[in-house]
Amino acid sequence: MPVTDRAFLFGDGIYEVVFGRDGRFAFWELHMQRLARSAAEVELKVPLDSGQWLAVAERLWADAGCETGSLYLEVSRGVAPREHSFPERAEPTVVAFVKELKVATEGDGEAALAVLLPDQRWLRCDIKSVNLLPNVLARQAAKRQGGREAILVRDGLLTEGAATNLFLVRQGELWTHPLDQHILPGVTRHVVLEEARRLGIPIRLEAYPADELALVDEVFVTGTTSHVLAIGEILGHWRRSGPDPITARLRQAYLGRLEAETMGAPHSAQSAG
Amino acid sequence: MPVTDRAFLFGDGIYEVVFGRDGRFAFWELHMQRLARSAAEVELKVPLDSGQWLAVAERLWADAGCETGSLYLEVSRGVAPREHSFPERAEPTVVAFVKELKVATEGDGEAALAVLLPDQRWLRCDIKSVNLLPNVLARQAAKRQGGREAILVRDGLLTEGAATNLFLVRQGELWTHPLDQHILPGVTRHVVLEEARRLGIPIRLEAYPADELALVDEVFVTGTTSHVLAIGEILGHWRRSGPDPITARLRQAYLGRLEAETMGAPHSAQSAG
């Protein structure tokens, strides 16, 4: 990349991470829709359509020769002399790469430790941009305390994880932050909510107050590479005291969807046939 | 740059922009101190010291062959497999380039138009990081309305410009936002406050309420490449109705300081002698 690429100078880019297995990509169209939405919000023209991205993705996957992994896609506003406002003539830069995943898709046996941190991010967390320094700092702070994720609090309300969406179960109800400018519209979150509806689990799309954590029975986070990850403890604030039946059901349901999404022939072969 | 540089993937980098003329750099040590502060805040190790940066800067300047310009320095956390938390072994990436400036150092004759926009940035605006997408979007929104700068409002208070610090004059008092997590500790801001003190201009280090703009007599913004830029109008909110004597005095004083900083032999020759 030239150093005057606007992703390097301004974080002026958007991205997606897609779960893949054997050359098939899970929830492809949801990721493509979200990429288009992010692009529209920052007025960035994505030069590839869904089919062209898929062709790139499949070629990269074949070259990488990995079984289970993630596909990273980024579009930046391109290379231009450094000036904050949009360049007149820059062509968007497209980047894609594949990374092998060590995370087991069947979900960890052990529940993860999380830490609670102030949400210091900007007010457009619904845009999946590469302005991720606050997320980086939060994840690092969590890691330093032995945690796998940082759960963020803004104005006394739990928003989401540093790189995941957050769900809580209280008296049988599944709470998660509503879609607004404070959270990312997670693809895994979307599928988990679909599964919760299918399973008849009552849903409350409401931000959960941090000071009512003591009343919570189960906590889990969701993401493209974490899937449905049970949280066993939020350091200093909450500890799971019993089983996590709703987390377990939703994890199983989600992994079933993931399995169905990544079975069989590659997308393009399928759509060609 | 490799695409897995963390500045490209996460905006995980810090930067400085230094004003230069004829191979001399203005307020060099203040920029170096701020770079060190940003680095400490995000726990990034800067691999060059002030003297090494200067050697790089002077070489680039000579190569560019420009008279008046800006020097851009960036340090990212380096190249590593994509994972939010800090990499174990990455070496920081260092980037520097020189850009010729078209902005006249004597200040524009005409006062600039600004627009008022919500401050959507993160809560550590005191760190000079490359997470600048909100700044980019604000500047672009300003430009679209014919404005040169966006003045940002958080919780009803004026914070700063998208790429400048903000000053207001009301009944002879000079207001500017105090140094905290909501604004960048601008080098030009610092020097202008020094000059204001020297000139006996009363200073109020206090965030100014957006709804009291009608009571303001003068507005200006400061920055390394804008110097002291008079604002003639904040679209739909304020218009200058008389002369701007305090802005004019401070602009003149600042340009005097800038002149003194960039006169004579290059730094290194000077310090060697």
XYZ file of C-alpha atoms in Angstrom:
546
model
C 0.000 0.000 0.000
C 1.223 3.530 -0.688
C 1.617 5.423 2.589
C -0.757 8.086 1.296
C -3.624 5.633 1.205
C -6.400 7.228 3.219
C -6.876 4.127 5.361
C -3.310 4.590 6.552
C -3.597 8.367 7.084
C -7.194 8.739 8.331
C -8.623 5.279 8.926
C -10.847 6.281 6.011
C -11.975 2.782 5.131
C -14.601 0.158 5.856
C -14.282 -3.578 6.208
C -15.930 -6.956 6.722
C -14.786 -10.221 8.248
C -16.536 -13.319 6.899
C -16.374 -16.827 8.306
C -15.346 -19.440 5.779
C -14.995 -23.175 5.643
C -13.806 -25.235 2.703
C -14.267 -22.333 0.322
C -17.782 -21.524 1.440
C -18.617 -18.283 3.212
C -21.250 -17.971 5.909
C -24.016 -15.364 5.691
C -22.396 -13.911 2.589
C -25.274 -11.684 1.540
C -25.665 -10.244 5.054
C -22.007 -9.241 4.998
C -22.364 -7.758 1.527
C -25.432 -5.782 2.626
C -23.595 -4.441 5.662
C -20.558 -3.475 3.558
C -22.889 -1.586 1.230
C -24.521 0.128 4.209
C -21.161 1.180 5.725
C -20.076 2.444 2.315
C -23.239 4.500 1.917
C -22.855 6.012 5.404
C -19.346 7.286 4.641
C -20.083 7.957 0.943
C -17.520 5.522 -0.316
C -17.969 3.771 -3.639
C -17.267 0.036 -3.407
C -15.812 -0.955 -6.767
C -16.800 -4.649 -6.572
C -20.264 -6.172 -6.439
C -21.154 -9.241 -4.397
C -20.300 -11.649 -7.203
C -16.933 -10.023 -7.857
C -16.058 -10.125 -4.158
C -16.999 -13.778 -4.093
C -14.712 -14.538 -7.016
C -11.854 -12.781 -5.203
C -12.712 -14.591 -1.962
C -12.755 -18.030 -3.553
C -9.470 -17.487 -5.329
C -7.808 -16.293 -2.109
C -9.252 -19.207 -0.218
C -7.948 -21.702 -2.729
C -4.505 -20.062 -2.648
C -4.424 -20.072 1.164
C -5.375 -23.739 1.234
C -6.977 -23.434 4.664
C -9.973 -25.337 5.931
C -11.574 -23.029 8.487
C -10.761 -19.361 8.467
C -11.852 -15.798 8.042
C -11.914 -13.642 4.979
C -11.005 -9.991 5.521
C -12.246 -7.374 3.053
C -11.403 -3.692 3.223
C -12.212 -0.745 1.008
C -10.454 2.540 1.605
C -11.131 5.848 -0.081
C -7.863 5.446 -1.914
C -4.561 7.175 -2.436
C -4.526 10.974 -2.478
C -2.535 13.939 -1.185
C -3.256 14.256 2.550
C -6.282 16.459 3.122
C -9.209 15.631 5.398
C -12.048 16.233 2.943
C -12.720 13.641 0.261
C -10.275 13.664 -2.657
C -11.697 14.678 -6.015
C -10.309 11.863 -8.053
C -9.061 8.989 -5.863
C -9.926 5.421 -6.780
C -10.977 3.277 -3.793
C -8.377 0.757 -2.650
C -9.546 -2.827 -2.273
C -7.807 -5.277 0.029
C -8.718 -8.870 0.814
C -6.944 -11.640 2.640
C -7.639 -14.947 4.295
C -6.565 -15.966 7.777
C -6.734 -19.437 9.223
C -8.825 -19.660 12.393
C -7.731 -21.513 15.446
C -11.034 -20.919 17.241
C -13.073 -24.104 17.419
C -16.445 -23.667 15.757
C -18.162 -25.958 18.242
C -17.662 -23.267 20.892
C -15.360 -23.370 23.836
C -16.137 -25.733 26.643
C -15.065 -23.165 29.171
C -16.806 -19.836 29.494
C -14.664 -16.773 28.947
C -13.619 -14.000 31.267
C -14.585 -10.453 30.319
C -13.779 -7.067 31.818
C -15.979 -3.990 32.040
C -14.595 -0.792 30.485
C -15.902 2.639 29.520
C -17.073 2.852 25.910
C -14.819 5.570 24.496
C -15.636 5.007 20.859
C -17.140 7.488 18.445
C -20.871 7.984 18.012
C -21.182 6.023 14.762
C -20.293 2.542 15.948
C -22.899 1.266 13.481
C -20.398 1.956 10.686
C -17.879 -0.870 10.338
C -14.887 1.376 9.751
C -11.211 0.767 10.423
C -11.204 3.501 13.087
C -10.632 0.801 15.679
C -8.079 2.251 18.073
C -10.520 2.400 21.022
C -11.459 -1.221 20.338
C -7.765 -2.138 20.200
C -7.081 -0.389 23.506
C -10.086 -2.016 25.171
C -9.135 -5.497 23.959
C -5.585 -4.974 25.133
C -6.790 -3.810 28.566
C -8.973 -6.925 28.780
C -6.114 -9.191 27.741
C -3.838 -7.667 30.359
C -6.339 -8.726 33.020
C -6.604 -12.199 31.552
C -9.887 -11.433 29.802
C -10.923 -12.434 26.313
C -13.252 -9.535 25.709
C -13.977 -6.056 27.016
C -17.631 -5.254 27.613
C -18.224 -1.553 27.091
C -20.373 0.822 29.121
C -21.671 4.154 27.868
C -23.731 6.393 30.138
C -24.324 3.510 32.518
C -25.613 1.167 29.813
C -23.886 -1.896 28.372
C -23.369 -1.397 24.650
C -21.344 -4.287 23.235
C -17.950 -5.968 23.301
C -14.791 -4.462 21.811
C -15.208 -6.766 18.803
C -18.463 -8.586 19.549
C -22.118 -7.909 20.288
C -23.399 -8.530 23.793
C -26.359 -10.594 24.992
C -27.638 -11.060 28.538
C -30.271 -13.393 29.936
C -32.372 -12.312 32.899
C -35.329 -14.321 34.138
C -35.598 -16.108 30.822
C -35.523 -12.938 28.751
C -32.778 -12.311 26.195
C -31.504 -8.722 26.311
C -29.372 -7.067 23.685
C -28.732 -3.439 22.753
C -31.084 -2.176 20.027
C -29.599 -1.259 16.652
C -28.551 2.368 16.771
C -25.413 4.474 16.450
C -23.843 2.923 19.554
C -23.407 -0.647 18.318
C -22.369 -2.545 15.239
C -25.216 -4.353 13.458
C -23.541 -7.719 13.885
C -24.269 -10.482 11.411
C -23.957 -13.110 14.158
C -26.212 -10.968 16.381
C -28.779 -10.908 13.584
C -28.720 -14.678 13.113
C -28.818 -15.329 16.878
C -31.902 -13.113 17.178
C -33.535 -15.034 14.318
C -32.804 -18.275 16.145
C -34.075 -16.880 19.457
C -37.360 -15.942 17.769
C -37.605 -19.368 16.187
C -37.016 -20.993 19.581
C -39.606 -18.785 21.251
C -37.113 -17.101 23.593
C -38.496 -13.710 24.693
C -36.317 -10.866 23.393
C -35.798 -7.400 24.850
C -34.047 -5.052 22.432
C -32.956 -2.708 25.185
C -29.626 -1.485 26.545
C -28.933 -3.215 29.846
C -27.964 -1.073 32.873
C -24.469 -1.915 34.127
C -25.579 -1.513 37.731
C -28.126 -4.323 37.370
C -25.576 -6.970 36.400
C -26.199 -8.796 39.685
C -29.653 -9.775 38.376
C -28.269 -11.408 35.224
C -28.251 -15.199 34.807
C -26.279 -15.627 31.580
C -24.004 -13.492 29.428
C -22.632 -14.231 25.992
C -21.024 -12.355 23.142
C -21.326 -12.952 19.427
C -19.108 -12.309 16.439
C -18.006 -13.717 13.117
C -14.976 -15.417 14.585
C -16.167 -15.897 18.197
C -19.580 -17.283 17.150
C -21.600 -17.518 20.394
C -19.137 -17.263 23.247
C -20.387 -17.829 26.804
C -19.050 -15.399 29.385
C -18.448 -16.962 32.788
C -17.341 -13.867 34.603
C -17.211 -10.099 34.195
C -14.263 -9.275 36.380
C -15.358 -7.625 39.612
C -18.962 -7.247 38.447
C -20.630 -10.558 37.736
C -20.045 -14.267 37.908
C -22.189 -17.025 36.485
C -23.720 -18.967 39.329
C -25.558 -21.729 37.486
C -25.934 -23.385 34.096
C -26.450 -21.345 30.922
C -29.262 -23.135 29.108
C -30.265 -20.268 26.835
C -26.685 -19.544 25.788
C -26.196 -23.241 25.082
C -29.359 -23.492 22.984
C -28.515 -20.389 20.979
C -24.934 -21.510 20.476
C -26.100 -24.832 19.174
C -28.706 -23.202 16.946
C -26.162 -20.733 15.588
C -23.557 -23.393 14.895
C -26.250 -25.324 13.059
C -26.898 -22.313 10.851
C -23.167 -21.886 10.309
C -22.864 -25.517 9.342
C -25.716 -25.213 6.874
C -24.131 -22.087 5.397
C -20.772 -23.703 4.815
C -21.837 -27.125 3.595
C -21.614 -28.392 0.073
C -20.131 -26.823 -3.020
C -18.707 -23.294 -3.145
C -21.232 -20.475 -3.647
C -20.237 -19.629 -7.159
C -20.395 -23.245 -8.340
C -23.819 -23.434 -6.729
C -25.108 -20.228 -8.223
C -23.652 -21.193 -11.591
C -25.506 -24.516 -11.414
C 3.096 -0.571 3.258
C 2.008 -4.164 3.797
C -1.793 -4.354 4.041
C -1.464 -5.979 7.448
C 0.074 -2.857 8.910
C -2.026 -1.994 11.937
C -2.516 1.588 10.798
C -4.285 0.224 7.742
C -6.361 -2.370 9.636
C -7.132 -0.548 12.899
C -5.951 3.037 12.583
C -3.478 1.911 15.248
C -1.026 4.733 14.761
C -0.183 8.255 15.850
C 1.084 11.212 13.873
C 2.306 14.782 13.799
C 2.220 17.531 11.204
C 5.002 20.101 11.497
C 5.240 23.401 9.664
C 8.480 23.883 7.773
C 10.180 26.609 5.816
C 13.520 26.384 4.061
C 14.430 23.253 5.961
C 13.585 24.616 9.379
C 10.706 23.236 11.420
C 8.535 25.339 13.693
C 7.994 24.397 17.351
C 9.887 21.171 16.782
C 10.248 20.202 20.422
C 6.561 20.813 21.143
C 5.674 18.430 18.323
C 8.163 15.867 19.589
C 6.747 16.137 23.109
C 3.217 15.651 21.844
C 4.264 12.666 19.732
C 5.829 11.141 22.831
C 2.659 11.832 24.811
C 0.393 10.239 22.174
C 2.735 7.260 22.045
C 2.628 6.836 25.810
C -1.167 7.038 25.878
C -1.537 4.192 23.382
C 1.576 2.336 24.624
C 3.404 2.566 21.353
C 7.166 2.646 21.226
C 8.486 5.358 18.916
C 11.715 4.012 17.430
C 13.276 7.416 16.650
C 14.292 10.157 19.047
C 13.919 13.861 18.316
C 17.373 14.118 16.690
C 16.753 11.098 14.480
C 13.378 12.462 13.377
C 15.051 15.759 12.557
C 17.677 14.058 10.423
C 14.892 12.269 8.510
C 12.916 15.498 8.215
C 15.825 17.496 6.852
C 16.712 14.851 4.315
C 13.101 14.643 3.098
C 12.884 18.407 2.948
C 16.020 18.669 0.862
C 14.757 15.932 -1.475
C 11.363 17.607 -1.861
C 13.015 20.915 -2.667
C 10.068 22.893 -1.351
C 10.154 26.256 0.373
C 7.097 26.275 2.623
C 5.421 23.050 3.526
C 4.402 20.544 6.111
C 6.199 17.509 7.374
C 4.013 14.497 8.152
C 5.253 11.874 10.627
C 3.388 8.699 11.503
C 4.210 5.759 13.717
C 2.003 2.691 13.580
C 2.165 -0.347 15.794
C 3.525 -2.277 12.847
C 2.777 -5.298 10.736
C 1.172 -8.299 12.408
C -1.554 -10.900 11.855
C -4.902 -9.167 12.336
C -5.954 -9.331 15.976
C -7.221 -6.396 18.031
C -4.902 -6.723 21.015
C -1.287 -5.608 20.669
C 0.955 -7.997 18.737
C 3.700 -9.669 20.716
C 6.539 -8.965 18.381
C 5.662 -6.296 15.814
C 8.139 -3.530 15.054
C 6.570 -0.057 14.790
C 6.270 1.292 11.264
C 7.652 4.777 10.674
C 6.427 6.969 7.845
C 7.410 10.522 6.997
C 6.739 12.740 4.018
C 6.797 16.374 3.050
C 3.986 18.270 1.340
C 4.223 21.711 -0.172
C 1.795 24.204 1.358
C -0.280 26.561 -0.692
C -1.662 28.321 2.403
C -0.153 31.783 2.771
C 1.605 32.160 6.100
C 0.630 35.803 6.425
C -2.973 34.705 6.975
C -5.863 35.080 4.608
C -7.259 38.511 4.031
C -10.754 37.144 4.038
C -12.256 35.450 7.053
C -13.375 31.877 6.530
C -16.802 30.290 6.649
C -17.352 27.504 9.167
C -20.269 25.177 9.844
C -21.500 23.809 13.166
C -21.702 20.018 13.474
C -22.165 17.466 16.260
C -18.872 16.189 17.679
C -19.105 12.455 17.005
C -15.487 11.623 17.773
C -14.223 9.250 20.416
C -13.540 10.299 23.995
C -9.733 10.499 23.656
C -9.417 13.374 21.202
C -6.313 14.395 23.155
C -4.458 11.532 21.457
C -3.263 12.485 17.986
C -4.129 9.176 16.357
C -4.984 8.361 12.758
C -8.548 7.410 13.775
C -9.760 10.438 11.848
C -12.866 9.268 10.026
C -15.229 11.531 12.034
C -12.920 14.462 11.291
C -12.905 13.521 7.611
C -16.706 13.335 7.512
C -17.056 16.662 9.339
C -14.607 18.430 7.025
C -16.373 17.002 4.009
C -19.771 18.142 5.334
C -18.300 21.616 5.876
C -16.796 21.704 2.386
C -20.105 20.688 0.838
C -21.671 23.797 2.385
C -18.815 25.967 1.181
C -17.129 26.009 4.594
C -13.434 25.689 5.336
C -13.846 24.152 8.756
C -16.415 22.324 10.845
C -16.791 23.542 14.422
C -17.848 20.680 16.641
C -20.393 20.648 19.465
C -20.532 18.044 22.201
C -23.242 18.201 24.852
C -24.039 21.777 23.906
C -20.430 22.956 24.219
C -18.055 23.963 21.425
C -15.032 21.676 21.494
C -12.790 22.440 18.513
C -12.603 22.305 14.738
C -12.351 19.087 12.707
C -8.622 19.722 12.296
C -8.060 22.894 14.314
C -8.506 24.287 17.817
C -11.178 26.895 18.401
C -10.941 30.321 20.027
C -13.713 32.838 20.689
C -13.581 36.417 21.865
C -16.408 37.808 23.981
C -16.233 41.195 25.629
C -12.467 41.243 25.344
C -12.016 37.800 26.867
C -10.383 34.982 24.888
C -12.223 31.671 25.350
C -10.895 28.280 24.387
C -11.733 24.741 25.514
C -9.521 23.556 28.390
C -7.113 20.690 27.748
C -8.940 17.437 28.419
C -9.991 14.282 26.586
C -12.303 16.219 24.245
C -9.723 18.278 22.362
C -6.299 17.938 20.846
C -3.533 19.783 22.713
C -2.687 21.888 19.668
C 0.815 23.257 19.290
C -0.533 26.400 17.626
C -3.137 26.685 20.409
C -0.314 26.502 22.950
C 1.736 29.222 21.262
C -1.317 31.456 20.747
C -2.133 31.185 24.469
C 1.474 32.107 25.295
C 1.154 35.141 23.064
C -2.223 36.088 24.543
C -0.682 36.011 28.016
C 2.256 38.081 26.857
C -0.137 40.633 25.334
C -2.242 40.769 28.489
C -5.384 39.439 26.829
C -7.654 37.871 29.481
C -8.024 34.122 28.922
C -10.897 31.833 29.879
C -10.008 28.155 29.553
C -13.612 27.082 29.411
C -15.818 25.301 26.895
C -18.111 27.840 25.241
C -21.858 27.097 25.079
C -23.101 26.802 21.499
C -26.323 28.580 22.380
C -24.434 31.722 23.417
C -22.779 32.276 20.041
C -24.814 35.437 19.524
C -22.755 37.110 22.261
C -19.420 36.380 20.552
C -17.414 39.139 18.869
C -14.612 37.188 17.191
C -13.952 33.561 16.282
C -10.759 32.004 15.003
C -9.271 28.562 14.628
C -5.650 27.502 14.925
C -3.579 24.710 13.481
C -0.169 23.851 12.137
C -1.165 24.522 8.539
C -3.997 27.032 9.125
C -1.985 29.128 11.618
C -4.491 31.630 13.064
C -7.487 31.649 10.748
C -10.231 34.221 11.329
C -13.774 32.904 11.010
C -16.199 35.393 9.521
C -19.317 33.282 9.770
C -20.601 30.114 11.352
C -23.326 29.178 8.919
C -26.764 29.785 10.384
C -25.395 30.529 13.851
C -23.085 33.527 13.904
C -21.723 36.264 11.716
C -18.978 38.715 12.515
C -20.439 42.185 12.793
C -17.345 44.307 13.376
C -13.556 44.247 13.223
C -11.539 41.442 14.839
C -8.758 43.245 16.688
C -7.851 40.409 19.052
C -7.720 37.827 16.262
C -5.552 40.199 14.237
C -3.144 40.804 17.120
C -2.818 37.129 17.889
C -2.374 36.220 14.245
C 0.376 38.749 13.914
C 2.026 37.590 17.136
C 1.802 33.956 16.071
C 3.220 34.614 12.619
C 6.063 36.459 14.302
C 6.817 33.408 16.409
C 6.596 31.204 13.318
C 8.993 33.490 11.491
C 11.468 33.361 14.372
C 11.202 29.576 14.471
C 11.950 29.141 10.784
C 14.668 31.733 10.319
C 18.324 31.053 9.816
C 20.201 27.808 9.409
C 18.607 24.368 9.736
C 18.191 23.039 13.284
C 20.822 20.376 13.052
C 23.468 22.740 11.699
C 22.569 25.096 14.511
C 22.689 22.487 17.243
C 25.935 21.107 15.815
C 27.424 24.600 15.929
